[in-house]
Amino acid sequence: MATNVVIGAQWGDEGKGKVVDLYTEFADMVVRFQGGNNAGHTLVVERDGELEKTVLHLIPSGILHEDTRCVIASGVVLDPGVLIEEIEGLRAQGYSVEPDQLVVAENASVIMPYHQTLDVARESDDSQQKIGTTGRGIGPCYEDRVGRRAIFARDLTDEARLRRKIGSNLAEKNQILSSMGADTYETDELVERCLEWGEQLEPFVVDAGRLVDEAVQRDERVLFEGAQGTMLDIGHGTYPYVTSSHTTSGGVCVGAGIAPRDIGGVVGISKAYCTRVGRGPFPTELDNEAGEHLREVGNEFGSTTGRPRRCGWVDVAGLRYAHRVNGFSGLAVTKLDVLSGLDTVKICVGYTDEDGKRYDQPPSDPDLLEALDPVYEELPGWEDDITGVRVLEDLPDAARQFLNRLETLLEVPIVLVSVGPARNETIVVENVYH
Ligand code: IMP
């Protein structure tokens, strides 16, 4: 089976963009199967001798490789304005973005302006539970899909259908929005906006599920690119402090429409430490000098919202759980270089409650998780700059000891270690597309 899935093993921002970019070199097709423009990948690629930065929120990073087909599958929530902006931005940078390189599932749900307004209104309403969302309308859009009110990408060129769906949606949405003191919307105005989007996106909108399945059956190398992370999964994360989609490997089947038997490898991505944005429990969070070191050296500020990320030690109890729900065939450890310069490094191996009861995985109740204390193993740190290292054997002993311990505790082989942001600052232990 030539398919691989890349999944965030923590709370998102694990450096999936770089790993996906590396694997894309070998992939024929890259598929986004969940989430929307709440995600953000910063890619640093050398072009004509210069390092160039590209930030993508929706389009799979495979788009930087001309021969790789990129798919936005039906499990994604699609903000058409953001997609059009990304297409135009890439073209302005000199990349080709044609319908044979990028396709959008006709049944991907459209994030409407009222979804975003509702998301922001809820987050600023004191009577509502605050999640710390990205404010992109992700949750309200998924709610409408589950509520059977979704507007699909294919609807964007069908005026009669748009008028009918938007009219009935607004009858309800405007009441909610005005009760919260937020902006309301007119059907005519939104139909007009949708038709403009539809005109620009029509060439890209196809039966993407069929295309993905055909590629899988032809045994092409297909890469499924997860967004966010396991602990933000709507079903298996630290609910309610989660996103609204299935970020785990099972999400590939429902989000891209392929059979479980067609999933080959599942690569979990974990930082050598841990971060989280938004609210919710975070057992290994640090509020000290080491945490500050991780934030500053790791440049832990969100690429979508710019928010400073909460930082802490790597949590093997959390990773054990991530392995349980995803079935990792390999682990990629990112940002190992950020730990350089610390006297000692810690690995959380479990938690205890106030009565001394041990937990080797996070409990599903976030209030209980919040109340638990991490149990650490402390290992020696290392001083050396490791960004130039390309094989495990050249790492300082303490860094190797750290990786060995992670591998032993988790019982998942490490397939890749990232030692810097650039594409080549990587130790490839095993190529998953061999
Ligand atoms: P939403 O996805 O905007 O609804 O946000 C729900 C939660 O998921 C919030 O805690 C966000 O900070 C978090 N979240 C959403 N997308 C990302 C991401 O790409 N990286 C990290 N956290 C994210």
Coordinates of C-alpha atoms and ligand atoms in Angstrom, one line a residue:
M1 CA 0.0 0.0 0.0
A2 CA 1.6 3.3 -1.1
T3 CA -0.5 5.5 1.0
N4 CA 0.6 7.4 4.1
V5 CA -1.1 9.6 6.6
V6 CA 0.6 12.4 8.5
I7 CA -1.1 13.1 11.8
G8 CA -0.3 15.6 14.6
A9 CA 0.2 13.6 17.8
Q10 CA -0.3 16.5 20.1
W11 CA -2.4 19.7 20.0
G12 CA -1.4 20.8 16.5
D13 CA 1.6 22.9 15.3
E14 CA 3.9 19.9 15.5
G15 CA 5.7 20.8 12.3
K16 CA 3.5 18.7 10.0
G17 CA 4.0 21.2 7.2
K18 CA 7.7 20.4 6.9
V19 CA 7.2 16.7 7.2
V20 CA 4.5 16.8 4.5
D21 CA 6.7 18.9 2.3
L22 CA 9.5 16.4 2.6
Y23 CA 7.2 13.4 1.8
T24 CA 5.6 15.3 -1.0
E25 CA 8.8 14.9 -3.0
F26 CA 7.9 11.2 -3.3
A27 CA 4.1 11.6 -3.5
D28 CA 1.9 11.7 -6.6
M29 CA -1.1 13.2 -4.7
V30 CA -1.5 15.1 -1.4
V31 CA -4.9 15.2 0.2
R32 CA -6.3 17.5 2.9
F33 CA -9.2 15.6 4.5
Q34 CA -10.4 17.7 7.5
G35 CA -10.3 21.2 9.0
G36 CA -10.1 24.4 7.1
N37 CA -8.2 27.6 7.2
N38 CA -7.8 27.3 11.0
A39 CA -4.6 25.4 10.0
G40 CA -1.4 27.1 8.8
H41 CA 1.8 25.8 7.2
T42 CA 4.8 28.0 6.8
L43 CA 7.1 26.5 4.1
V44 CA 10.6 27.8 3.6
V45 CA 11.8 26.7 0.1
E46 CA 14.9 27.6 -1.8
R47 CA 14.1 29.1 -5.2
D48 CA 16.7 30.6 -7.6
G49 CA 19.3 30.6 -4.8
E50 CA 17.1 32.5 -2.3
L51 CA 15.0 31.2 0.6
E52 CA 11.4 32.0 0.1
K53 CA 8.6 31.8 2.6
T54 CA 5.1 30.6 1.7
V55 CA 2.2 30.4 4.2
L56 CA -0.7 28.1 3.3
H57 CA -3.9 27.6 5.2
L58 CA -6.0 25.5 2.9
I59 CA -4.1 24.3 -0.2
P60 CA -1.9 21.3 0.5
S61 CA 1.8 22.1 0.5
G62 CA 2.3 19.7 -2.4
I63 CA 1.2 22.6 -4.7
L64 CA 4.9 23.8 -4.6
H65 CA 5.8 20.7 -6.6
E66 CA 4.4 21.1 -10.1
D67 CA 3.8 17.3 -10.7
T68 CA 1.9 16.7 -7.5
R69 CA -1.8 16.7 -7.5
C70 CA -3.4 18.4 -4.5
V71 CA -6.9 17.6 -3.3
I72 CA -9.2 19.4 -0.9
A73 CA -11.5 16.6 0.1
S74 CA -15.1 16.6 1.2
G75 CA -14.2 16.5 4.9
V76 CA -12.7 20.0 4.7
V77 CA -14.6 23.2 5.4
L78 CA -13.8 25.6 2.7
D79 CA -13.7 29.4 2.9
P80 CA -13.8 30.3 -0.8
G81 CA -12.4 33.8 -0.3
V82 CA -9.3 32.3 1.4
L83 CA -8.9 29.7 -1.3
I84 CA -9.0 32.3 -4.1
E85 CA -6.5 34.5 -2.2
E86 CA -4.1 31.5 -1.8
I87 CA -4.4 30.6 -5.5
E88 CA -3.7 34.2 -6.5
G89 CA -0.9 34.5 -4.0
L90 CA 0.8 31.4 -5.3
R91 CA 0.4 32.5 -8.9
A92 CA 1.9 35.9 -8.0
Q93 CA 4.9 34.0 -6.6
G94 CA 5.3 32.3 -10.0
Y95 CA 3.8 28.9 -9.0
S96 CA 1.4 27.3 -11.4
V97 CA -2.1 26.4 -9.9
E98 CA -4.2 24.8 -12.6
P99 CA -7.2 22.4 -12.3
D100 CA -5.0 19.4 -13.0
Q101 CA -2.9 20.3 -10.0
L102 CA -5.6 21.4 -7.5
V103 CA -9.0 20.0 -7.1
V104 CA -11.8 20.8 -4.6
A105 CA -14.4 18.2 -3.6
E106 CA -17.8 19.3 -4.9
N107 CA -19.3 18.2 -1.5
A108 CA -16.8 20.2 0.7
S109 CA -18.8 22.4 3.0
V110 CA -18.5 26.2 2.4
I111 CA -17.7 28.5 5.4
M112 CA -20.2 31.3 5.0
P113 CA -19.7 34.8 6.3
Y114 CA -22.3 34.1 9.0
H115 CA -20.3 31.1 10.3
Q116 CA -17.3 33.3 11.0
T117 CA -19.4 36.1 12.6
L118 CA -21.1 33.5 14.8
D119 CA -17.7 32.0 15.8
V120 CA -16.3 35.4 16.8
A121 CA -19.6 36.5 18.5
R122 CA -19.6 33.3 20.7
E123 CA -16.0 33.7 21.7
S124 CA -16.6 37.3 22.8
D125 CA -19.9 36.6 24.6
D126 CA -19.4 36.2 28.3
S127 CA -22.4 33.9 28.7
Q128 CA -20.8 31.3 26.3
Q129 CA -18.1 28.8 27.0
K130 CA -14.8 30.1 25.5
I131 CA -12.7 27.7 23.6
G132 CA -10.1 30.0 22.2
T133 CA -11.0 29.2 18.5
T134 CA -9.2 30.7 15.6
G135 CA -12.3 32.7 14.8
R136 CA -12.5 31.3 11.2
G137 CA -16.0 29.9 11.4
I138 CA -14.9 26.3 11.5
G139 CA -17.2 25.1 14.3
P140 CA -20.4 26.7 13.0
C141 CA -19.7 25.4 9.5
Y142 CA -19.3 21.8 10.7
E143 CA -22.5 22.3 12.9
D144 CA -24.4 23.1 9.7
R145 CA -23.1 20.1 8.0
V146 CA -24.2 17.8 10.8
G147 CA -27.5 19.7 10.9
R148 CA -28.0 19.0 7.2
R149 CA -27.9 22.7 6.2
A150 CA -24.5 22.8 4.5
I151 CA -23.8 24.8 1.4
F152 CA -21.5 22.7 -0.8
A153 CA -18.8 23.8 -3.1
R154 CA -20.9 22.6 -6.0
D155 CA -23.8 24.9 -5.0
L156 CA -21.7 28.0 -5.6
T157 CA -22.7 28.0 -9.3
D158 CA -26.4 27.2 -8.8
E159 CA -28.3 30.4 -8.1
A160 CA -31.7 28.8 -7.4
R161 CA -30.2 26.3 -4.9
L162 CA -28.1 29.1 -3.2
R163 CA -31.1 31.3 -2.8
R164 CA -33.1 28.5 -1.3
K165 CA -30.4 27.2 1.1
I166 CA -29.1 30.7 2.1
G167 CA -32.7 32.0 2.6
S168 CA -33.6 29.2 5.0
N169 CA -30.3 29.3 6.8
L170 CA -30.5 33.0 7.4
A171 CA -34.0 32.8 8.8
E172 CA -32.4 31.0 11.7
K173 CA -28.9 32.5 11.7
N174 CA -30.0 36.1 11.7
Q175 CA -32.1 35.5 14.8
I176 CA -29.2 34.1 16.7
L177 CA -26.8 36.7 15.4
S178 CA -29.1 39.6 16.3
S179 CA -29.7 38.1 19.8
M180 CA -26.0 38.3 20.3
G181 CA -25.7 41.9 19.0
A182 CA -23.8 40.7 15.9
D183 CA -24.1 41.6 12.3
T184 CA -26.9 40.0 10.3
Y185 CA -26.9 39.2 6.6
E186 CA -29.2 39.6 3.5
T187 CA -29.9 36.7 1.2
D188 CA -29.3 38.7 -2.0
E189 CA -25.9 39.9 -0.9
L190 CA -24.7 36.4 0.0
V191 CA -26.0 34.8 -3.1
E192 CA -24.2 37.4 -5.1
R193 CA -20.9 36.8 -3.2
C194 CA -21.3 33.0 -3.6
L195 CA -21.8 33.3 -7.4
E196 CA -18.7 35.4 -7.7
W197 CA -16.7 32.7 -5.8
G198 CA -18.4 30.0 -7.8
E199 CA -17.3 31.6 -11.1
Q200 CA -13.7 31.6 -10.0
L201 CA -13.6 28.2 -8.4
E202 CA -15.7 26.2 -10.9
P203 CA -12.8 24.8 -12.8
F204 CA -11.4 23.2 -9.6
V205 CA -14.6 21.7 -8.3
V206 CA -15.0 18.0 -9.1
D207 CA -15.9 14.6 -7.7
A208 CA -12.7 14.5 -5.7
G209 CA -13.5 11.3 -3.8
R210 CA -13.5 9.4 -7.1
L211 CA -10.1 10.8 -8.1
V212 CA -8.5 9.9 -4.7
D213 CA -9.9 6.4 -4.9
E214 CA -8.6 5.9 -8.5
A215 CA -5.2 7.1 -7.4
V216 CA -5.2 4.7 -4.4
Q217 CA -6.4 1.8 -6.6
R218 CA -3.6 2.5 -9.1
D219 CA -1.2 2.2 -6.2
E220 CA 0.0 5.8 -6.6
R221 CA 1.8 7.3 -3.7
V222 CA -0.9 9.2 -1.9
L223 CA -0.2 11.4 1.2
F224 CA -3.1 12.3 3.5
E225 CA -2.2 15.5 5.3
G226 CA -3.8 15.9 8.7
A227 CA -4.4 19.4 10.2
Q228 CA -4.4 20.3 13.9
G229 CA -3.6 17.3 16.2
T230 CA -5.0 14.2 17.9
M231 CA -5.8 16.0 21.2
L232 CA -8.0 18.5 19.2
D233 CA -10.1 15.7 17.6
I234 CA -13.8 16.3 18.2
G235 CA -14.4 12.7 19.3
H236 CA -11.1 11.8 21.0
G237 CA -9.5 15.1 22.1
T238 CA -9.8 17.2 25.3
Y239 CA -13.5 18.1 24.7
P240 CA -14.8 20.8 24.6
Y241 CA -11.4 22.4 24.0
V242 CA -11.1 20.8 20.6
T243 CA -11.7 21.7 17.0
S244 CA -14.8 20.4 15.2
S245 CA -13.4 17.7 12.9
H246 CA -11.8 14.3 13.2
T247 CA -8.1 15.0 13.2
T248 CA -7.1 11.3 13.8
S249 CA -6.3 8.7 11.3
G250 CA -9.9 7.4 11.1
G251 CA -10.8 10.9 9.8
V252 CA -9.0 10.0 6.6
C253 CA -11.7 7.4 5.7
V254 CA -14.7 9.7 6.3
G255 CA -13.0 12.9 5.2
A256 CA -11.5 11.6 1.9
G257 CA -13.9 8.7 1.3
I258 CA -11.5 5.9 1.2
A259 CA -11.7 2.4 2.8
P260 CA -9.8 1.6 6.1
R261 CA -8.0 -1.1 4.2
D262 CA -6.5 1.5 1.9
I263 CA -4.6 3.2 4.7
G264 CA -0.9 2.2 4.5
G265 CA 1.4 3.9 7.1
V266 CA 0.4 6.4 9.7
V267 CA 3.2 8.8 10.8
G268 CA 2.6 10.6 14.0
I269 CA 4.3 14.0 14.4
S270 CA 5.4 15.1 17.8
K271 CA 7.6 18.0 18.8
A272 CA 10.5 17.1 21.1
Y273 CA 8.5 19.2 23.6
C274 CA 4.8 20.2 23.5
T275 CA 2.7 23.3 22.7
R276 CA -0.9 24.2 22.8
V277 CA -2.9 27.3 21.6
G278 CA -6.3 28.1 23.0
R279 CA -7.7 26.9 26.3
G280 CA -7.9 23.5 27.9
P281 CA -5.9 21.1 30.0
F282 CA -2.1 20.9 29.3
P283 CA -0.5 18.7 32.0
T284 CA 3.2 19.5 31.2
E285 CA 2.7 23.2 30.6
L286 CA 5.7 25.3 32.0
D287 CA 5.4 28.7 33.5
N288 CA 9.1 29.2 34.0
E289 CA 12.5 29.8 32.3
A290 CA 12.4 26.5 30.5
G291 CA 9.0 27.3 29.1
E292 CA 10.2 30.7 28.0
H293 CA 13.3 29.1 26.3
L294 CA 10.9 26.8 24.3
R295 CA 8.7 29.7 23.2
E296 CA 11.6 32.0 22.2
V297 CA 14.0 29.5 20.7
G298 CA 11.1 27.5 19.1
N299 CA 9.4 30.7 17.9
E300 CA 6.2 29.4 19.3
F301 CA 3.7 32.0 18.0
G302 CA 0.7 30.9 15.8
S303 CA 1.1 31.0 12.0
T304 CA -2.7 31.6 11.7
T305 CA -3.4 34.0 14.6
G306 CA 0.0 35.1 15.8
R307 CA -1.0 34.0 19.4
P308 CA 1.9 33.0 21.7
R309 CA 1.7 29.2 22.2
R310 CA 1.6 27.6 25.6
C311 CA 4.8 25.5 26.0
G312 CA 5.8 22.5 28.1
W313 CA 7.7 19.2 28.2
V314 CA 7.0 16.3 25.9
D315 CA 4.2 14.1 27.2
V316 CA 4.6 10.4 26.5
A317 CA 1.3 9.6 28.3
G318 CA -0.5 11.8 25.7
L319 CA 1.6 10.3 22.9
R320 CA 0.7 6.8 24.1
Y321 CA -3.0 7.8 23.8
A322 CA -2.4 9.3 20.4
H323 CA -0.8 6.0 19.3
R324 CA -3.8 4.1 20.6
V325 CA -6.3 6.1 18.6
N326 CA -4.2 6.5 15.4
G327 CA -2.1 3.4 15.2
F328 CA 1.2 5.0 14.4
S329 CA 3.6 3.0 12.2
G330 CA 6.3 5.6 12.7
L331 CA 7.0 8.7 14.7
A332 CA 8.6 11.9 13.4
V333 CA 10.2 14.0 16.2
T334 CA 10.4 17.7 15.3
K335 CA 12.3 20.7 16.7
L336 CA 14.8 18.6 18.6
D337 CA 17.3 21.6 18.1
V338 CA 15.0 23.8 20.3
L339 CA 16.0 21.7 23.3
S340 CA 19.8 22.5 22.8
G341 CA 21.1 24.7 25.6
L342 CA 18.9 23.3 28.4
D343 CA 20.8 21.8 31.4
T344 CA 18.3 19.0 31.7
V345 CA 15.3 17.8 29.7
K346 CA 12.2 16.1 31.0
I347 CA 9.8 13.5 29.6
C348 CA 6.4 13.1 31.1
V349 CA 5.8 9.4 31.5
G350 CA 2.3 9.5 33.2
Y351 CA 0.2 11.4 35.7
T352 CA -0.9 11.1 39.3
D353 CA -3.9 12.4 41.2
E354 CA -3.8 13.7 44.8
D355 CA -4.2 10.2 46.2
G356 CA -1.2 9.0 44.3
K357 CA -3.2 7.0 41.7
R358 CA -1.2 6.6 38.5
Y359 CA -2.5 7.2 34.9
D360 CA -0.4 6.1 32.0
Q361 CA -2.8 7.9 29.5
P362 CA -4.9 11.0 29.7
P363 CA -8.4 10.4 31.1
S364 CA -11.2 11.5 28.8
D365 CA -12.6 14.0 31.3
P366 CA -10.7 17.3 30.8
D367 CA -11.5 18.4 34.4
L368 CA -9.8 15.3 35.7
L369 CA -6.9 15.7 33.4
E370 CA -6.5 19.3 34.5
A371 CA -6.3 18.2 38.1
L372 CA -3.5 15.6 37.5
D373 CA 0.2 16.2 38.1
P374 CA 2.8 15.0 35.5
V375 CA 5.3 12.4 36.5
Y376 CA 8.7 13.1 34.9
E377 CA 11.9 11.4 34.0
E378 CA 14.7 13.9 33.9
L379 CA 17.5 13.4 31.4
P380 CA 20.8 15.3 30.8
G381 CA 20.6 18.2 28.3
W382 CA 23.1 19.1 25.6
E383 CA 24.8 22.3 24.6
D384 CA 25.8 21.6 21.0
D385 CA 24.1 23.2 18.0
I386 CA 22.7 20.1 16.2
T387 CA 21.1 21.8 13.1
G388 CA 24.0 20.5 10.9
V389 CA 23.5 16.9 12.0
R390 CA 22.1 14.5 9.3
V391 CA 22.5 11.1 10.9
L392 CA 21.5 9.9 14.3
E393 CA 25.1 8.8 15.1
D394 CA 26.3 12.4 14.9
L395 CA 23.9 13.7 17.6
P396 CA 25.4 14.4 21.1
D397 CA 25.0 11.4 23.4
A398 CA 22.3 13.1 25.5
A399 CA 20.2 13.9 22.5
R400 CA 20.4 10.3 21.3
Q401 CA 19.5 9.1 24.8
F402 CA 16.5 11.4 24.8
L403 CA 15.3 10.0 21.4
N404 CA 15.9 6.4 22.5
R405 CA 13.9 6.9 25.7
L406 CA 11.0 8.3 23.7
E407 CA 11.1 5.4 21.3
T408 CA 11.3 2.8 24.2
L409 CA 8.5 4.4 26.2
L410 CA 6.2 4.7 23.2
E411 CA 7.1 1.5 21.4
V412 CA 6.9 3.3 18.0
P413 CA 10.0 3.5 15.7
I414 CA 11.3 7.0 15.1
V415 CA 11.4 7.5 11.3
L416 CA 12.4 11.1 11.1
V417 CA 14.0 13.8 13.3
S418 CA 13.8 17.5 12.4
V419 CA 16.8 19.6 13.6
G420 CA 15.9 22.9 12.1
P421 CA 13.2 24.7 10.0
A422 CA 14.8 24.2 6.5
R423 CA 14.0 21.2 4.4
N424 CA 17.5 19.8 4.6
E425 CA 17.8 20.2 8.4
T426 CA 16.4 16.7 8.8
I427 CA 17.6 13.3 9.9
V428 CA 15.7 10.7 7.7
V429 CA 15.9 7.5 9.7
E430 CA 13.6 5.6 7.3
N431 CA 11.8 6.8 4.2
V432 CA 8.2 5.8 4.5
Y433 CA 7.8 5.8 0.7
H434 CA 10.8 3.4 0.1
Ligands
IMP1 P1 -11.2 26.2 15.8 O1 -10.6 25.0 15.0 O2 -10.9 27.5 15.2 O3 -12.7 26.0 16.1 O4 -10.5 26.2 17.2 C1 -10.7 25.2 18.2 C2 -9.5 24.9 19.0 O5 -8.5 24.3 18.1 C3 -8.7 26.1 19.5 O6 -8.1 25.7 20.8 C4 -7.7 26.4 18.5 O7 -6.6 27.1 19.1 C5 -7.3 25.0 18.1 N1 -6.7 25.0 16.7 C6 -7.4 25.0 15.6 N2 -6.6 24.9 14.5 C7 -5.3 24.8 15.0 C8 -4.0 24.6 14.5 O8 -3.8 24.5 13.2 N3 -3.0 24.5 15.3 C9 -3.2 24.5 16.7 N4 -4.4 24.7 17.3 C10 -5.4 24.8 16.4

